[in-house]
Amino acid sequence: KRVGKQFSVVLTECSPDRVGVVEQARGLIEAGIPVTFVPDAGVAAVMERVDMAIVGAEAVVESGGVVNRTGTFQIGIICAALKKPLYVAVESYKFARLYPLHQRDLPATVLRNGPDDNLSFLPEGVAVSAQKCDYTPAELVTLLFTDLGVLTPAAVSDELIKLYS
C-alpha cells in the first residue's frame, strides 16, 4: 500500500526537438504516476490547475538564472503571474560563471523549412525560429534543488565561489 501524497505530472512538449519527453512519460507511467502531455502553446491554460512547476536546467548562471529548453521562461512568467512556485532540479556541475541578462544573450538557431522536416506546410522562404534554449531570470525562480542542498537563486554565486576556489 502506498503512503503519502498523491500527485500527477503535467509534461510539456519541450519544443523544438522534444528531447526526453518519451522517456519521461514512460518513466512516470511505469512508476504509477498519472501524466498528462501538454503542447508548449497550451501551458498557460493548464497552469491554474497545478500547485507548482519543477523544471530541469542545462545551466544555472551566476545570477541564479536558468538556461534550459525553450519554454522554461514562459513557465516562469506564468508561475509568477499566478503566484505559483517555480523550482529547478539541477546538479551543481551545471553551475556556470556566465551572465546572460536577456534572451538575446543566447545564440539563436534559425532553421529553414525543407522537404525533410515537419514544417512542409509553410510556404517556401519562411524562416523558422527554433531556439533550443531560453533564459529564465533568477527573480522567476523560487528555489533550486541541487546535490548541494536546497538553494535560493542568490546563493548560486556563493556556491560558484566555493566550487572554483
Coordinates of C-alpha atoms in Angstrom, one line a residue, residues 80-162:
A80 CA 4.9 34.5 -11.4
A81 CA 1.6 35.7 -12.7
L82 CA -0.4 33.0 -10.9
K83 CA 1.8 33.2 -7.8
K84 CA 2.9 29.5 -8.1
P85 CA 6.4 28.4 -7.2
L86 CA 9.0 27.5 -9.9
Y87 CA 11.5 25.0 -8.7
V88 CA 14.6 23.9 -10.6
A89 CA 16.1 20.5 -10.2
V90 CA 19.8 20.7 -11.2
E91 CA 23.2 19.2 -10.4
S92 CA 25.9 21.6 -9.3
Y93 CA 28.2 20.7 -12.1
K94 CA 25.8 22.7 -14.3
F95 CA 26.5 25.9 -12.4
A96 CA 28.3 28.3 -14.8
R97 CA 30.1 31.6 -14.4
L98 CA 28.1 33.0 -17.2
Y99 CA 25.8 36.0 -17.0
P100 CA 23.1 36.3 -19.7
L101 CA 20.8 39.1 -18.9
H102 CA 18.2 38.7 -21.7
Q103 CA 17.0 36.2 -24.3
R104 CA 19.1 37.9 -26.9
D105 CA 22.3 37.0 -25.0
L106 CA 21.7 33.3 -26.0
P107 CA 22.7 32.2 -29.5
A108 CA 19.6 31.6 -31.7
T109 CA 19.3 28.7 -34.0
V110 CA 17.3 29.6 -37.1
L111 CA 16.2 26.8 -39.3
R112 CA 14.6 26.9 -42.8
N113 CA 11.9 24.6 -43.8
G114 CA 12.8 21.9 -46.2
P115 CA 11.4 18.7 -47.6
D116 CA 12.5 16.5 -44.7
D117 CA 11.1 18.4 -41.7
N118 CA 7.7 18.8 -40.1
L119 CA 7.2 22.3 -41.5
S120 CA 6.4 21.5 -45.0
F121 CA 3.1 23.2 -44.7
L122 CA 4.9 26.6 -44.6
P123 CA 5.5 28.5 -47.9
E124 CA 9.0 28.5 -49.3
G125 CA 11.2 31.2 -47.8
V126 CA 9.6 31.3 -44.4
A127 CA 12.3 31.4 -41.7
V128 CA 11.6 29.4 -38.5
S129 CA 13.0 30.5 -35.2
A130 CA 13.8 27.3 -33.4
Q131 CA 15.9 28.4 -30.4
K132 CA 16.6 25.3 -28.3
C133 CA 17.1 27.1 -25.0
D134 CA 15.8 30.1 -23.3
Y135 CA 16.9 32.1 -20.2
T136 CA 14.8 32.4 -17.1
P137 CA 15.8 35.2 -14.8
A138 CA 16.6 34.5 -11.2
E139 CA 13.6 36.6 -10.0
L140 CA 11.2 34.0 -11.5
V141 CA 12.9 31.0 -9.7
T142 CA 11.7 30.1 -6.2
L143 CA 14.3 27.5 -5.2
L144 CA 16.9 25.2 -6.8
F145 CA 17.0 21.6 -5.6
T146 CA 20.7 20.5 -6.0
D147 CA 23.2 17.9 -4.9
L148 CA 24.5 20.7 -2.6
G149 CA 21.1 21.1 -0.9
V150 CA 18.2 23.5 -1.5
L151 CA 19.4 26.9 -2.7
T152 CA 17.9 30.2 -3.3
P153 CA 18.9 31.8 -6.7
A154 CA 21.0 34.3 -4.8
A155 CA 23.1 31.5 -3.2
V156 CA 24.4 30.3 -6.6
S157 CA 27.1 32.9 -6.7
D158 CA 28.4 31.8 -3.3
E159 CA 28.4 28.2 -4.4
L160 CA 30.3 29.0 -7.5
I161 CA 33.0 30.7 -5.4
K162 CA 33.3 27.6 -3.3

